[in-house]
Short mmCIF file of C-alpha atoms (C1' of nucleotides) in Angstrom, two decimals:
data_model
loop_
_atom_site.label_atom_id
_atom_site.label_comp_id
_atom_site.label_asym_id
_atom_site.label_seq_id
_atom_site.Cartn_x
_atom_site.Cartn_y
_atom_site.Cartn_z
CA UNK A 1276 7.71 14.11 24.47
CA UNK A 1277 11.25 13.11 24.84
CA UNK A 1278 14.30 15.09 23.21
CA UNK A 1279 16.56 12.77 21.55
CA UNK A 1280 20.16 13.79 21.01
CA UNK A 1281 22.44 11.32 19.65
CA UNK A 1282 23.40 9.27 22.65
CA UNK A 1283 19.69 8.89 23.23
CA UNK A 1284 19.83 7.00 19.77
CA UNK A 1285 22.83 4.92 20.46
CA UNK A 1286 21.41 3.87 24.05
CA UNK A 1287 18.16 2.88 21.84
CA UNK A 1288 19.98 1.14 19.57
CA UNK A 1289 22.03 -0.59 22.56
CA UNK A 1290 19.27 -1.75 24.04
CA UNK A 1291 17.90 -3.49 20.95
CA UNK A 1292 21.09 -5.13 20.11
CA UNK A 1293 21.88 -3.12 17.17
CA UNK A 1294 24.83 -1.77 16.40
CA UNK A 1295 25.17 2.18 16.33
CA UNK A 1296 26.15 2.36 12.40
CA UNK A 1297 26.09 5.40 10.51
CA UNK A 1298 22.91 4.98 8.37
CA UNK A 1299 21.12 3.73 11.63
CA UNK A 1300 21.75 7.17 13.22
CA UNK A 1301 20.71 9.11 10.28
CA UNK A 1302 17.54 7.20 9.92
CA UNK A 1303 16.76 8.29 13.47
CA UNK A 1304 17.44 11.69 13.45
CA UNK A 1305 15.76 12.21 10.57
CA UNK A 1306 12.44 10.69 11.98
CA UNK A 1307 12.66 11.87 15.49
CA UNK A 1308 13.27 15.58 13.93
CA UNK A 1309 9.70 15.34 12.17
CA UNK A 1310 6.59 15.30 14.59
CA UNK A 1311 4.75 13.54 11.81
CA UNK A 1312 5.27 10.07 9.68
CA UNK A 1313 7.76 10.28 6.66
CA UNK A 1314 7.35 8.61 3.50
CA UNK A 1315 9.75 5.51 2.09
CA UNK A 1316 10.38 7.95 -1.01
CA UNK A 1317 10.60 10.87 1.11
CA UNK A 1318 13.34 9.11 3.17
CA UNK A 1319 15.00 7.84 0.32
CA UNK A 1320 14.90 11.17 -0.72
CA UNK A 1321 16.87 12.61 1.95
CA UNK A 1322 19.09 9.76 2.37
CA UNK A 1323 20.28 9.83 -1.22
CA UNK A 1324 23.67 8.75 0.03
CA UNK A 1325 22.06 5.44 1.53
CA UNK A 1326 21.79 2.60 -0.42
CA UNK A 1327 17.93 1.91 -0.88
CA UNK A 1328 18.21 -1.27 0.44
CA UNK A 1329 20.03 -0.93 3.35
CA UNK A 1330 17.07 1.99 4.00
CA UNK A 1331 14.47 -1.06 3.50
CA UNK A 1332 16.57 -3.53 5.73
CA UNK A 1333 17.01 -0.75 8.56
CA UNK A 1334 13.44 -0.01 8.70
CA UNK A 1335 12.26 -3.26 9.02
CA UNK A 1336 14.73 -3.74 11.69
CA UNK A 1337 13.71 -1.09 13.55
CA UNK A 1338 9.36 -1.73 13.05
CA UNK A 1339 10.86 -5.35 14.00
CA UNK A 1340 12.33 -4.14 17.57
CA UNK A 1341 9.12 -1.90 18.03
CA UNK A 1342 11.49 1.38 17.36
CA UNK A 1343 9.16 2.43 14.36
CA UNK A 1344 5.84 1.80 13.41
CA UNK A 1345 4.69 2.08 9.96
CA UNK A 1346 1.29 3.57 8.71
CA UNK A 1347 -0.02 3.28 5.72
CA UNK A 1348 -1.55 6.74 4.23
CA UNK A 1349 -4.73 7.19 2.23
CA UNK A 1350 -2.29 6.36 -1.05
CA UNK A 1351 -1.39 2.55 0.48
CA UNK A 1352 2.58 4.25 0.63
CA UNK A 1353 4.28 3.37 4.18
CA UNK A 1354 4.71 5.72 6.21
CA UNK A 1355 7.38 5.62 9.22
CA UNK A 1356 7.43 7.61 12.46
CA UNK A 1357 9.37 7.27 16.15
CA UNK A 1358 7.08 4.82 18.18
CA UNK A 1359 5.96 6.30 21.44
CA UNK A 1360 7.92 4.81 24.41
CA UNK A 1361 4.75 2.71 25.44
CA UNK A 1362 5.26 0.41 22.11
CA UNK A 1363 8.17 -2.55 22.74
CA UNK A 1364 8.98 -5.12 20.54
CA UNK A 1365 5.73 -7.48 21.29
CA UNK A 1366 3.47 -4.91 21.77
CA UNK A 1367 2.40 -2.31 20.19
CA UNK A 1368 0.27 0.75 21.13
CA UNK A 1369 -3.38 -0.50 20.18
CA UNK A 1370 -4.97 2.41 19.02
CA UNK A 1371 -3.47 4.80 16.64
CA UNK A 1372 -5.16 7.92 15.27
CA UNK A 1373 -3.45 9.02 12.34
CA UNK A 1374 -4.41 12.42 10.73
CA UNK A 1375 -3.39 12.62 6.93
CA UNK A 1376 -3.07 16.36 5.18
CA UNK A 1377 -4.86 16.69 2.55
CA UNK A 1378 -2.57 19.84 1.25
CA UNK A 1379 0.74 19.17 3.01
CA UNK A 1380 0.53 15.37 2.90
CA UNK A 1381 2.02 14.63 6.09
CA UNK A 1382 0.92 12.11 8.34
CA UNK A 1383 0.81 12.88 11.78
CA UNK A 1384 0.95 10.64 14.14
CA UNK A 1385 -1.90 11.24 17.27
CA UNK A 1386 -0.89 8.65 19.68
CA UNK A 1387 -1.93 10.40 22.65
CA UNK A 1388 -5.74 10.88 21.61
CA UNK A 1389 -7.87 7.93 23.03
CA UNK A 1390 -10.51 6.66 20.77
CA UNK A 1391 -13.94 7.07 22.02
CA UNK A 1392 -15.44 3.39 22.60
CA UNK A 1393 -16.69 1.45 19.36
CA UNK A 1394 -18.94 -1.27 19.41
CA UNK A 1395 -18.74 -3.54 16.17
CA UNK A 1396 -21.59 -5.76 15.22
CA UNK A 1397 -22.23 -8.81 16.47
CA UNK A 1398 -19.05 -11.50 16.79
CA UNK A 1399 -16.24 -9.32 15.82
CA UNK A 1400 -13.69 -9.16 18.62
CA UNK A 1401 -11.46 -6.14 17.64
CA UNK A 1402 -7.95 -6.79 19.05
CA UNK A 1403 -6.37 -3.30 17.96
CA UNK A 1404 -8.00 0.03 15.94
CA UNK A 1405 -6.66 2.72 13.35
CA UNK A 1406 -8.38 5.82 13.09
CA UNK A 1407 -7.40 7.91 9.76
CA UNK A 1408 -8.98 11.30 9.46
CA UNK A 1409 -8.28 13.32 6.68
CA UNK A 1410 -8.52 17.18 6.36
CA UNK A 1411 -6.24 19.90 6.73
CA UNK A 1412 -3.94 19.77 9.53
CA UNK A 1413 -3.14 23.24 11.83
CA UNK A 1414 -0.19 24.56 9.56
CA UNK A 1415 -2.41 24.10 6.67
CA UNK A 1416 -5.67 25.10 8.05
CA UNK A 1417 -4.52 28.07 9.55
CA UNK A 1418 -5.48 31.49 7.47
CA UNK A 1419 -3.41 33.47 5.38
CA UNK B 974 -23.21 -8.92 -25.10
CA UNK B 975 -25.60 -11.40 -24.86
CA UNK B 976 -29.48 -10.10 -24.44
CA UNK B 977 -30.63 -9.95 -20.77
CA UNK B 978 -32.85 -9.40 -17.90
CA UNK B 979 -32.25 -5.57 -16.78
CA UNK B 980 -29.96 -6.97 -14.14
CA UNK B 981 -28.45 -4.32 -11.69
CA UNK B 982 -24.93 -4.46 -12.99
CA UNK B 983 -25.97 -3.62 -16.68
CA UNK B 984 -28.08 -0.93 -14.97
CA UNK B 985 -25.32 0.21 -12.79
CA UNK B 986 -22.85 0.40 -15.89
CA UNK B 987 -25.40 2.17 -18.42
CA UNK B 988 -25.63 4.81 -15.40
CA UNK B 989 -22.02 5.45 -15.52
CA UNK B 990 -21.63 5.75 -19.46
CA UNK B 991 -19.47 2.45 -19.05
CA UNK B 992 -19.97 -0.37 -21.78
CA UNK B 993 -21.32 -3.53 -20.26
CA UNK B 994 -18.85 -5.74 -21.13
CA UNK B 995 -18.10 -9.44 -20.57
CA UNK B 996 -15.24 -8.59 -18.04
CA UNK B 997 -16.65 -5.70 -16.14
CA UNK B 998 -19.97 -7.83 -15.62
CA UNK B 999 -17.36 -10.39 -14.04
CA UNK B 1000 -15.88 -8.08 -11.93
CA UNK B 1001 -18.99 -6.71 -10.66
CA UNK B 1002 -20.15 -9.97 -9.61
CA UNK B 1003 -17.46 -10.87 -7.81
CA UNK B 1004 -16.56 -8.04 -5.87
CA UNK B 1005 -20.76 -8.09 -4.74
CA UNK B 1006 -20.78 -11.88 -4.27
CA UNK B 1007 -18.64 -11.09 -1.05
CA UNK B 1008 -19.37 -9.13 1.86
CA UNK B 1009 -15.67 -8.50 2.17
CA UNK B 1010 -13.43 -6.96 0.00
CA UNK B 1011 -11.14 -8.35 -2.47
CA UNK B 1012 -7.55 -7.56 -2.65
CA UNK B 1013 -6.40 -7.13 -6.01
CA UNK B 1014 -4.66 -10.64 -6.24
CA UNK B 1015 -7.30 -12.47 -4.78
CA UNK B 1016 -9.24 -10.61 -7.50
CA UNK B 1017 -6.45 -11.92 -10.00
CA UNK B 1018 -7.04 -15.32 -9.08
CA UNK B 1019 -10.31 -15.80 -9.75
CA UNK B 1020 -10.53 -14.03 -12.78
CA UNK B 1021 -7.50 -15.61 -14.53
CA UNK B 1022 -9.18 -15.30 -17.80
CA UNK B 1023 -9.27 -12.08 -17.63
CA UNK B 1024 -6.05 -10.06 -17.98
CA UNK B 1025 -3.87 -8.52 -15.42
CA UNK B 1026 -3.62 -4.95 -17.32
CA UNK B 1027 -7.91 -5.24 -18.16
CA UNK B 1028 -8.30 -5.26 -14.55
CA UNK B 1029 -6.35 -2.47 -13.31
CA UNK B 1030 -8.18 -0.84 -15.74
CA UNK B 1031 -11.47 -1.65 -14.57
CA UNK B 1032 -10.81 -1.32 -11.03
CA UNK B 1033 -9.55 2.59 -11.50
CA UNK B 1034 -12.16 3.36 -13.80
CA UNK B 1035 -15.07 1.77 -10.87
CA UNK B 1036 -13.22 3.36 -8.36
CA UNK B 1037 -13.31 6.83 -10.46
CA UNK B 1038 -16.83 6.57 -10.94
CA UNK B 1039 -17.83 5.63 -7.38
CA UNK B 1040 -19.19 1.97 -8.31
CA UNK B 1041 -15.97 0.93 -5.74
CA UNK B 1042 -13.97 2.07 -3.49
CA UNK B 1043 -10.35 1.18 -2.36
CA UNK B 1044 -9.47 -0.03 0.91
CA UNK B 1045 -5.75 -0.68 2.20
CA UNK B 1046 -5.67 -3.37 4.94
CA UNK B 1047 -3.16 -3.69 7.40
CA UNK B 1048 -0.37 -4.63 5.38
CA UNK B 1049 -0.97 -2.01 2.83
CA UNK B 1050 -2.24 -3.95 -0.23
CA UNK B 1051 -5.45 -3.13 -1.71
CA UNK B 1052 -8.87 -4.31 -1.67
CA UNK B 1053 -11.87 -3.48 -3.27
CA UNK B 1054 -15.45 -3.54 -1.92
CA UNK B 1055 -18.82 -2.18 -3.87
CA UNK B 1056 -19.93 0.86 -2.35
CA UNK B 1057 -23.38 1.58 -0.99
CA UNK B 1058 -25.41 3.80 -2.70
CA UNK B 1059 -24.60 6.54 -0.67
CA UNK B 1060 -21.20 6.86 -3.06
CA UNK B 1061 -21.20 8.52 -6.21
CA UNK B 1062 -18.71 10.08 -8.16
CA UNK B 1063 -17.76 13.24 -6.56
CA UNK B 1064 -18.24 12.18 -3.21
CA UNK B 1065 -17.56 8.65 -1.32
CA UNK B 1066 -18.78 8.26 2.29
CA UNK B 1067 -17.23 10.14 4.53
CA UNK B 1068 -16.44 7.76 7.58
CA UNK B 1069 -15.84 4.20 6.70
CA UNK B 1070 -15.18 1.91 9.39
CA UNK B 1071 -13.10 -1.68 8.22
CA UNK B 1072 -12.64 -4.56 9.93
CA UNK B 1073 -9.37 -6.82 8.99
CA UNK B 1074 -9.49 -10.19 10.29
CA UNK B 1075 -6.08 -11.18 11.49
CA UNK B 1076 -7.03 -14.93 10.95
CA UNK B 1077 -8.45 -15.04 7.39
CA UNK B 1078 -7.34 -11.99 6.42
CA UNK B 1079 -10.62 -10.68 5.39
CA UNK B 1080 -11.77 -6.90 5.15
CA UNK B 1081 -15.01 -6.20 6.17
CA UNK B 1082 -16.81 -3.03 5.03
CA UNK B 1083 -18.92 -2.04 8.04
CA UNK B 1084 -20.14 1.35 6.13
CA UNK B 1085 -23.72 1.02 8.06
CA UNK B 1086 -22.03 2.32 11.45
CA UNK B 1087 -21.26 5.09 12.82
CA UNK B 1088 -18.20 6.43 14.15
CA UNK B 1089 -18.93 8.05 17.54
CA UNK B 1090 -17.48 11.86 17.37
CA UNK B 1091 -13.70 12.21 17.83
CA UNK B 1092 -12.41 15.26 18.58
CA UNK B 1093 -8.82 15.92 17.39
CA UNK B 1094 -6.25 18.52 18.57
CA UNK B 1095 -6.97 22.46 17.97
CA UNK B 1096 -6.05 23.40 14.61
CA UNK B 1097 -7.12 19.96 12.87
CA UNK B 1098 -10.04 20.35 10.29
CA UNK B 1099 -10.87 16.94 9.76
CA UNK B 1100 -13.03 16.30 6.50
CA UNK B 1101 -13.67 12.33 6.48
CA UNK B 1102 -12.62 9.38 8.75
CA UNK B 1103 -11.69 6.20 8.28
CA UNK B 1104 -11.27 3.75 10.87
CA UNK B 1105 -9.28 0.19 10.92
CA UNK B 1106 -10.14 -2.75 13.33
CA UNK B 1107 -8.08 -5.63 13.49
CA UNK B 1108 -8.69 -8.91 15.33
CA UNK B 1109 -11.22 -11.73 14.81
CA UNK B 1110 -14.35 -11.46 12.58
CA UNK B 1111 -17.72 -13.47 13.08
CA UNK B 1112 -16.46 -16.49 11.42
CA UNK B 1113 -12.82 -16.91 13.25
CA UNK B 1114 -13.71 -15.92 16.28
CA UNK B 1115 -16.49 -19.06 16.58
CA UNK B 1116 -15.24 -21.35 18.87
CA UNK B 1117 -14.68 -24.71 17.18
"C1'" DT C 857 -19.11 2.89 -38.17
"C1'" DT C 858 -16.48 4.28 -34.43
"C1'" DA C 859 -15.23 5.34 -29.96
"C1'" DA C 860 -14.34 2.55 -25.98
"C1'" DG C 861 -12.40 -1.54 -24.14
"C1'" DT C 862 -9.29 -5.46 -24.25
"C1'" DG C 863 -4.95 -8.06 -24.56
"C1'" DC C 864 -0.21 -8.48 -25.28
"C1'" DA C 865 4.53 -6.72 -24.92
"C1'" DA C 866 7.42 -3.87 -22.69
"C1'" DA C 867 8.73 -0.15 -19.50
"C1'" DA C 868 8.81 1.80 -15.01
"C1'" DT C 869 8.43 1.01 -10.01
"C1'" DC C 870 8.80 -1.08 -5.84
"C1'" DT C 871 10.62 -4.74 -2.81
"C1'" DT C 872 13.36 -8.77 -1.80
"C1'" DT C 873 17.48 -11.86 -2.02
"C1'" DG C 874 22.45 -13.33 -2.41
"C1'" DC C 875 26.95 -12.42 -1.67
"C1'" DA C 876 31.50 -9.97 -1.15
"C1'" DA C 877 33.51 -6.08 1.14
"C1'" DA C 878 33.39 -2.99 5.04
"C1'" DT C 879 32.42 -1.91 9.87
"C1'" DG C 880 31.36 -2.09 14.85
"C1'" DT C 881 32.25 -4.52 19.11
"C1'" DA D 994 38.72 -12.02 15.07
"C1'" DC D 995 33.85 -12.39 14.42
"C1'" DA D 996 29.28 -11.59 13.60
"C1'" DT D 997 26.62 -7.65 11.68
"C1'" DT D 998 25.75 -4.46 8.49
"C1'" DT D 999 26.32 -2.34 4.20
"C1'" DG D 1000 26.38 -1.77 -0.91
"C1'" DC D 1001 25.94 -3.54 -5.28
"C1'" DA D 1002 23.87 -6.60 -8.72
"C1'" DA D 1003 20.27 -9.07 -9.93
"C1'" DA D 1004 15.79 -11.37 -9.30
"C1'" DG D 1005 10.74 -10.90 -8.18
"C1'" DA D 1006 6.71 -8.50 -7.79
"C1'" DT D 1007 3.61 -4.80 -8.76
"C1'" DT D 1008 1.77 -1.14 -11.53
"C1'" DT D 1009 1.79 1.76 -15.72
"C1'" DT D 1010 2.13 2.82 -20.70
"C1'" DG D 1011 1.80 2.12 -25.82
"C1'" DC D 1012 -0.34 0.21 -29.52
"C1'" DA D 1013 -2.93 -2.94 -32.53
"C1'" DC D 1014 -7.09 -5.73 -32.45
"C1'" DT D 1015 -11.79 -6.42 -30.93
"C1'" DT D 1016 -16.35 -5.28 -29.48
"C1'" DA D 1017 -20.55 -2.79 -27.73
"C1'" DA D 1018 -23.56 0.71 -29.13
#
DNA sequence: TTAAGTGCAAAATCTTTGCAAATGT
DNA sequence: ACATTTGCAAAGATTTTGCACTTAA
């Protein structure tokens, strides 16, 4: 996966037609630092010195321009994380497998796993899947 | 509570040391009128006689006792289905499989199939799945 | 009778909107 | 200079809590 230093974040932004502000960058760095999804209170949490609503209007800016994608944990609470390079803004990556830690809580975002072929019943005409699994994920699982 | 037939829902209440009352009867109709689930304003809607706080309280205390369970569709708002039989209180289904229809917005519970095996990355100990599908159910996807 | 359930009011959250001041280009 | 973006205040929406009244058992 790519390494993302700063001027990787301003070209991103640049090529969105967003300006490079301060809270922007933070917002980045803080996701692309974390392998899995963070949390809207999480973020908010970290960001204490960004106005909550400027958090709310960058994120959906950036899910907007196909920067972010949001997932919803086994709680119903969004959940952000860096979209893979293969999302753009009209498109994004079809199947997501999404593993949420039952101990830890993170989500972590599997977008490289392809989902074994699922046949629906009769008429539905799936356009897109989400896989969840729950469990305990390898920092957690791993013995003490 | 008016005298009845031994109707399932009375049944299904006296099994869970819940009183069969006029609003919980309501509810349980509803939510097994539909083979879809009901988000919790749709829910609202229909049952405007009923009020907002009663049903929060029902739904948590169905959900607690396995006569429901929760499902978040794609935009992260709640909907409730019945659960098959297979549920009960200490243990839902593992793998659920849900279908939201991205033209009438429904949620299908397809709890009858199975999810082929996935195999995650080393170290994750999955303990339940739960898979999305978006796109077109039965209905929508008829041609007109 | 009495514990459980309901309804209303009110608090606590979460999310959106409007607008003036600040900032990037 | 100009359009964007931010921060604050305030409105809306959603969910929870407290308490008195009602109801099923």
């Amino acid at each position: 996966m790519v390494h993302t230093h700063n001027n990787n974040f301003e070209s991103l932004l640049e090529k969105h037609h967003l300006k490079k502000t301060g809270p922007r960058l933070k917002v980045l760095s803080m996701l692309s630092a974390k392998n899995v999804a963070t949390s809207q209170p999480d973020l908010e949490g970290v960001m204490n010195d960004i106005d909550r609503v400027t958090l709310y209007r960058i994120l959906s800016a950036f899910e907007e321009k196909g920067i972010i994608h949001k997932v919803f944990d086994l709680n119903g609470t969004a959940n952000y994380a860096m979209c893979s390079p293969a999302c753009d803004e009209d498109h994004h990556h079809d199947e997501h497998l999404h593993f949420n830690c039952t101990n830890c809580k993170n989500v972590y975002c599997l977008d490289e796993l392809h989902l074994p072929e699922i046949k629906l019943p009769k008429g539905f005409k799936p356009d897109g899947f989400t896989l969840y699994a729950s469990g305990l994920c390898p920092k957690c699982s791993k013995p003490v």
